[in-house]
C-alpha positions as protocol buffer text, in pm:
chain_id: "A"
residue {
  index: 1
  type: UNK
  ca { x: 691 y: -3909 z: 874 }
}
residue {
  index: 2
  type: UNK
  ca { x: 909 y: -3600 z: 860 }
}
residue {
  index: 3
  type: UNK
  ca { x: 872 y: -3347 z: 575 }
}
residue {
  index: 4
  type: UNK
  ca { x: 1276 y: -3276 z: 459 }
}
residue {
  index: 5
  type: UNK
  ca { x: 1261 y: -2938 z: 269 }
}
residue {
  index: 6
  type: UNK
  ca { x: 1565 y: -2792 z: 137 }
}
residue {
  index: 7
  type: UNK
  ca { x: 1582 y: -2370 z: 86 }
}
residue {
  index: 8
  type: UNK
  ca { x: 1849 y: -2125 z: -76 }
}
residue {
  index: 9
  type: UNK
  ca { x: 1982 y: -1821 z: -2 }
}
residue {
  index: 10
  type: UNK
  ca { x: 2042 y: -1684 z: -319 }
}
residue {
  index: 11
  type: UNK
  ca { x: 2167 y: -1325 z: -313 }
}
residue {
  index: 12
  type: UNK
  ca { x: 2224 y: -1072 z: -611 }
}
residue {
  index: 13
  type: UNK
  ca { x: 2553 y: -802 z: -635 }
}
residue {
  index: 14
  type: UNK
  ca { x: 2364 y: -562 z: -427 }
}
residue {
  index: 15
  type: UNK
  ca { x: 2334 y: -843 z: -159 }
}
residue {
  index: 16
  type: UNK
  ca { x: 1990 y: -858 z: -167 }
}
residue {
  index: 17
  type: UNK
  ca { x: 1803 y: -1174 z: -117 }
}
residue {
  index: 18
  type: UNK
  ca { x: 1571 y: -1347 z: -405 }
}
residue {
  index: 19
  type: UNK
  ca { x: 1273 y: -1421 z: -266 }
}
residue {
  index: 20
  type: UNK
  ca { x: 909 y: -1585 z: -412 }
}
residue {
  index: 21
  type: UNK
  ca { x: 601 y: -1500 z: -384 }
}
residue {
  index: 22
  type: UNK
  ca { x: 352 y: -1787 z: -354 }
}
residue {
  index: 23
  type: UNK
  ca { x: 9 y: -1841 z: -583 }
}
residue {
  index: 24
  type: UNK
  ca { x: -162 y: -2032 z: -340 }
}
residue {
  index: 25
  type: UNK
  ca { x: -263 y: -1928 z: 37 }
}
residue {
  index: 26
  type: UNK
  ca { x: -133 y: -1785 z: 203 }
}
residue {
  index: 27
  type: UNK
  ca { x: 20 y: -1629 z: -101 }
}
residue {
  index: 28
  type: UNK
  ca { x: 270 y: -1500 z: 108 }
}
residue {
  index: 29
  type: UNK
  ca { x: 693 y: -1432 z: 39 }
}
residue {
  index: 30
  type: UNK
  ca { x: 892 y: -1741 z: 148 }
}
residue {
  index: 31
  type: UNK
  ca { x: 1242 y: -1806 z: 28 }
}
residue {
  index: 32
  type: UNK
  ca { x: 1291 y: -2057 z: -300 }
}
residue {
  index: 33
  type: UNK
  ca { x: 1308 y: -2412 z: -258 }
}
residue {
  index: 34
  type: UNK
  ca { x: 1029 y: -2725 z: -128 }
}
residue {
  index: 35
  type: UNK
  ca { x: 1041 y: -3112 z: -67 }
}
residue {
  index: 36
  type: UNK
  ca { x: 1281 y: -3374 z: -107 }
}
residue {
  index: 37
  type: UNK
  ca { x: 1133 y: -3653 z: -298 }
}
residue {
  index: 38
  type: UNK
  ca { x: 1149 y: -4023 z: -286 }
}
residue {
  index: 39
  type: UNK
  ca { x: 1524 y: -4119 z: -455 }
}
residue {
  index: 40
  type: UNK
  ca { x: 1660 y: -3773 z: -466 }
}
residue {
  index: 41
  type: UNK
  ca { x: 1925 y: -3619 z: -252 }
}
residue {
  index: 42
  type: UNK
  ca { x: 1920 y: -3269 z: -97 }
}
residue {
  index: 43
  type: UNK
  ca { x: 2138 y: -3098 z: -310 }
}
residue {
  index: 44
  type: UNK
  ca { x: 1970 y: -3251 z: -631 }
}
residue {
  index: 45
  type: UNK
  ca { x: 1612 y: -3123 z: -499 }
}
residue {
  index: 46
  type: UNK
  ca { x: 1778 y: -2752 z: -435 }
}
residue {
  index: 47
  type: UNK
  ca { x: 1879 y: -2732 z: -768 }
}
residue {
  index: 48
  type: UNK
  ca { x: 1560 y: -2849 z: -939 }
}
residue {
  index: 49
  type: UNK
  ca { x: 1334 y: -2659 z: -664 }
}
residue {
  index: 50
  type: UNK
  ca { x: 1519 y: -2305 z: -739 }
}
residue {
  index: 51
  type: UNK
  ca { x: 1463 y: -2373 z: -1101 }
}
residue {
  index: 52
  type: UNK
  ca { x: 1127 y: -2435 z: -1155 }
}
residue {
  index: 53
  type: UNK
  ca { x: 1035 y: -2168 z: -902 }
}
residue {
  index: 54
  type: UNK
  ca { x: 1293 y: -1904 z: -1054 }
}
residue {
  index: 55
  type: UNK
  ca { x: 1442 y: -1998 z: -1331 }
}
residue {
  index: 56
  type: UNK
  ca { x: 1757 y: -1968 z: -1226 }
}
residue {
  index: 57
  type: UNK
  ca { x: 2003 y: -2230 z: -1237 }
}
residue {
  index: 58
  type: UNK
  ca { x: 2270 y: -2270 z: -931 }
}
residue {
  index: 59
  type: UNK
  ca { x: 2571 y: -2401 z: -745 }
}
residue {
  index: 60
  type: UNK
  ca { x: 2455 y: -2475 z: -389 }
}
residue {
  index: 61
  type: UNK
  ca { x: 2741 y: -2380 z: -188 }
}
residue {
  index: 62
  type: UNK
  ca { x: 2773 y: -2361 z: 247 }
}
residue {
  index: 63
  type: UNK
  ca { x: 2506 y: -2500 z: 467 }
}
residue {
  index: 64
  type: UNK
  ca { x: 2394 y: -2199 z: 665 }
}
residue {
  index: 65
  type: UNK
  ca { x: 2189 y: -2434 z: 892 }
}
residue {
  index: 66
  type: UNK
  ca { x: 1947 y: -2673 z: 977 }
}
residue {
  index: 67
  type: UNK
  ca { x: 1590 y: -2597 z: 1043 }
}
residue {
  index: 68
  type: UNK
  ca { x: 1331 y: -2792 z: 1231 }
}
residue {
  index: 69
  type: UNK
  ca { x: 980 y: -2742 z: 1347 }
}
residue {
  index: 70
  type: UNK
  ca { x: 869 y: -3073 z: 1574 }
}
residue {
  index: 71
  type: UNK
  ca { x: 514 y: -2937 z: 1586 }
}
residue {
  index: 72
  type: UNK
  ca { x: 500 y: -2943 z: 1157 }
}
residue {
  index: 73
  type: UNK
  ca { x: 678 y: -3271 z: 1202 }
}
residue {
  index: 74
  type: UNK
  ca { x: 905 y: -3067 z: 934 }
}
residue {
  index: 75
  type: UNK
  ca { x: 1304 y: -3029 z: 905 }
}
residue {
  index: 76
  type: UNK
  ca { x: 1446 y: -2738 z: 622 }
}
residue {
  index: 77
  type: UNK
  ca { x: 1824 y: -2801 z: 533 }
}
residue {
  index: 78
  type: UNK
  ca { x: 1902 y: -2435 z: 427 }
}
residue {
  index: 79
  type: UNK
  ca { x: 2180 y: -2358 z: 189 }
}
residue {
  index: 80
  type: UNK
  ca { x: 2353 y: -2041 z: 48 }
}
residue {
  index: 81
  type: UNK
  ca { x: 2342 y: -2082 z: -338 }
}
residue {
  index: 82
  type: UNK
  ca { x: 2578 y: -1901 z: -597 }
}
residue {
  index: 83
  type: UNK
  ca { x: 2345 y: -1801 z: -898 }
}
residue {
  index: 84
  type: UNK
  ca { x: 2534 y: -1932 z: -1211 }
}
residue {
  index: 85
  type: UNK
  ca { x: 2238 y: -1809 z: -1443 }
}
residue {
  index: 86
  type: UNK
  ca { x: 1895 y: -1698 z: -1473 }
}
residue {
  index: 87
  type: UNK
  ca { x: 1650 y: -1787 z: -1734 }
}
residue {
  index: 88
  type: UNK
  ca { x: 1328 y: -1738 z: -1852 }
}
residue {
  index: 89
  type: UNK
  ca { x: 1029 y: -1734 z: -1542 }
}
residue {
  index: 90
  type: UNK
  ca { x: 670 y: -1684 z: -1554 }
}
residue {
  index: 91
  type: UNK
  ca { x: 425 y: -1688 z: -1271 }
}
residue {
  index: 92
  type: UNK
  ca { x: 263 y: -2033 z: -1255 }
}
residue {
  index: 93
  type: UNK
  ca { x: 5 y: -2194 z: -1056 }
}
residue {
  index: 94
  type: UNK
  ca { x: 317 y: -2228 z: -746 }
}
residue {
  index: 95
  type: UNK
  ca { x: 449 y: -1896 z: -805 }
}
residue {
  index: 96
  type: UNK
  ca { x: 280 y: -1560 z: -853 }
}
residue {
  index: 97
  type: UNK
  ca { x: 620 y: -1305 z: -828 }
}
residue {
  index: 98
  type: UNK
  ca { x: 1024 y: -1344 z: -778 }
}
residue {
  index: 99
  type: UNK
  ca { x: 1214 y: -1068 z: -639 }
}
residue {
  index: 100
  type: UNK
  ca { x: 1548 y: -959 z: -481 }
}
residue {
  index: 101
  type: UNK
  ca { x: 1491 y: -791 z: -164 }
}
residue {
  index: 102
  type: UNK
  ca { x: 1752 y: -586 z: 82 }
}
residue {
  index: 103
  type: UNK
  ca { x: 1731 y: -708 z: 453 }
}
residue {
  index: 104
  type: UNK
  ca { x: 1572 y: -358 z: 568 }
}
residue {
  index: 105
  type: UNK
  ca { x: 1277 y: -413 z: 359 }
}
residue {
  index: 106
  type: UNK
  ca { x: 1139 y: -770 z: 375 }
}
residue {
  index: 107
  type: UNK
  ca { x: 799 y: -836 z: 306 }
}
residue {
  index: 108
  type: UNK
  ca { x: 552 y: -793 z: 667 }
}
residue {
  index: 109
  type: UNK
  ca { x: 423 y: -1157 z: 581 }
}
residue {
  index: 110
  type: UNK
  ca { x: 719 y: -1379 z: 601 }
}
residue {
  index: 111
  type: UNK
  ca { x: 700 y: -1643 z: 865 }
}
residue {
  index: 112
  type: UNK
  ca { x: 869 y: -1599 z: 1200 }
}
residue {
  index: 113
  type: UNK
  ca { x: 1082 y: -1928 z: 1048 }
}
residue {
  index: 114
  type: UNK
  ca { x: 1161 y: -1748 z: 704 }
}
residue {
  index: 115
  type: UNK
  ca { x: 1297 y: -1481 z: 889 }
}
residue {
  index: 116
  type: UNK
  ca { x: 1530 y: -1685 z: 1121 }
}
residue {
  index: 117
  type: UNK
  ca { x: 1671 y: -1847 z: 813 }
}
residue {
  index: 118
  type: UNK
  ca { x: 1698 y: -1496 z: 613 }
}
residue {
  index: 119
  type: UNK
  ca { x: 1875 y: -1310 z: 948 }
}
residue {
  index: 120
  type: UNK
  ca { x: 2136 y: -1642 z: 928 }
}
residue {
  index: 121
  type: UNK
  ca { x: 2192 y: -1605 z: 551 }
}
residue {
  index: 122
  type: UNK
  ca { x: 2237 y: -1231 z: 602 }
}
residue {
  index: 123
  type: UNK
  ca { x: 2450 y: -1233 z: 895 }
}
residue {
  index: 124
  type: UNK
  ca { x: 2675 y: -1496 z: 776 }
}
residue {
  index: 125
  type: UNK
  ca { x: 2627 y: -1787 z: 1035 }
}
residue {
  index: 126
  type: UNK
  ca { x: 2728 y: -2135 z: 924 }
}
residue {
  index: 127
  type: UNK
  ca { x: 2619 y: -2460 z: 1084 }
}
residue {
  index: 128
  type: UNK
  ca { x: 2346 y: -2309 z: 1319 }
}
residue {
  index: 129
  type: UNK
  ca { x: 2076 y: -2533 z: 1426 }
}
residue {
  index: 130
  type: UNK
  ca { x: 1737 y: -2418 z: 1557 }
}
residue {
  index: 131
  type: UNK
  ca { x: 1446 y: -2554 z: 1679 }
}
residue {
  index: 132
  type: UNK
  ca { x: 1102 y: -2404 z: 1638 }
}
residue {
  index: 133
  type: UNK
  ca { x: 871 y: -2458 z: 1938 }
}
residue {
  index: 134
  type: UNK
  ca { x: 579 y: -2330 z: 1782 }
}
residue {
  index: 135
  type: UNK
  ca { x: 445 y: -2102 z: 1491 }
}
residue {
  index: 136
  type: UNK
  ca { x: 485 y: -1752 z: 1768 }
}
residue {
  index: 137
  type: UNK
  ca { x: 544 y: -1403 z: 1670 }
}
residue {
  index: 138
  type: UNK
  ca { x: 943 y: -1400 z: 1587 }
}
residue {
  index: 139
  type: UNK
  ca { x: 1180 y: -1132 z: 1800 }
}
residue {
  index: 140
  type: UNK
  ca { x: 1357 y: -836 z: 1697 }
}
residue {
  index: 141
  type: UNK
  ca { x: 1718 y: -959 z: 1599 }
}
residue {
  index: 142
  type: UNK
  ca { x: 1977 y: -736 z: 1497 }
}
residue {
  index: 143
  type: UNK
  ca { x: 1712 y: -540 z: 1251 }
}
residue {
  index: 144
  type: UNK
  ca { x: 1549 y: -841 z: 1114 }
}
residue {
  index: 145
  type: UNK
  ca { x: 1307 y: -1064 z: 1278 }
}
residue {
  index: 146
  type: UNK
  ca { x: 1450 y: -1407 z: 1395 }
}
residue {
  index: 147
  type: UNK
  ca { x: 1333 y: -1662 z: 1632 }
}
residue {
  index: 148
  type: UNK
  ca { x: 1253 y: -1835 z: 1944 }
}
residue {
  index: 149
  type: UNK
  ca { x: 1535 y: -2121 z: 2005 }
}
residue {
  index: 150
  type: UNK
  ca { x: 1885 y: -2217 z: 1900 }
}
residue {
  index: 151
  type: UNK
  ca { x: 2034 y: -2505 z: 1998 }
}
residue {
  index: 152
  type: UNK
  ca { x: 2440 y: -2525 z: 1929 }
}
């Protein structure tokens, strides 16, 4: 069955983009969000996912695009957030490190499909649908690292 993970875009006043680190391996950067579980829409999983990573608490706002990966037999609804506040965060057993990061200076271990979504939050693209074909080295886009296909 298809995974259905929902991310955010959450950006602070210097338009940079909040990014976590994970605790686990690959203890790599990703953006904040995870799974939609049984009974719970999309919008109610953003929320709760972007607070227990963060603490922050938010409005999700525009759908910057949907995200899917046939060969993970996973699809990411991705969503540009508005913070409305940010409380208290420690790093946990999910979470080793939060941080708000400028798009010329993103982490070297992102994933080719963390990048695609962070080049469409940063560029400004609504509604964009793409289609991973497999986990291969991203392409240079515009300054950031995006991806392989787009459909629409």
């Amino acid at each position: 069955m298809t995974t259905v993970g929902v991310f955010a875009a959450i950006f602070d006043e210097d338009r940079r983009i909040l990014c976590v680190r994970r605790a686990y391996a690959p203890r790599n950067w990703t953006l904040p969000g995870g799974r939609v579980e049984e009974n719970e829409s999309p919008i109610e999983a953003l929320v709760r996912e972007v607070a227990e990573e963060t603490g922050c608490d938010v409005d999700p706002g525009e759908l910057v695009g949907v995200y899917a990966a046939p060969f993970k037999d996973d699809l990411v609804l991705f969503f540009e957030c508005t913070l409305r506040s940010r409380g208290e965060w420690r790093p946990d057993a999910e979470i080793a490190e939060v941080s708000c990061m400028p798009a010329d200076a993103l982490p070297d271990d992102l994933t080719s499909r963390t990048r695609a979504r962070i080049a469409d939050a940063f560029s400004g693209v609504r509604g964009v649908v793409r289609v991973f074909v497999d986990d291969a080295p991203s392409v240079e886009v515009g300054g950031i690292s995006a991806i392989p296909k787009r459909i629409g």
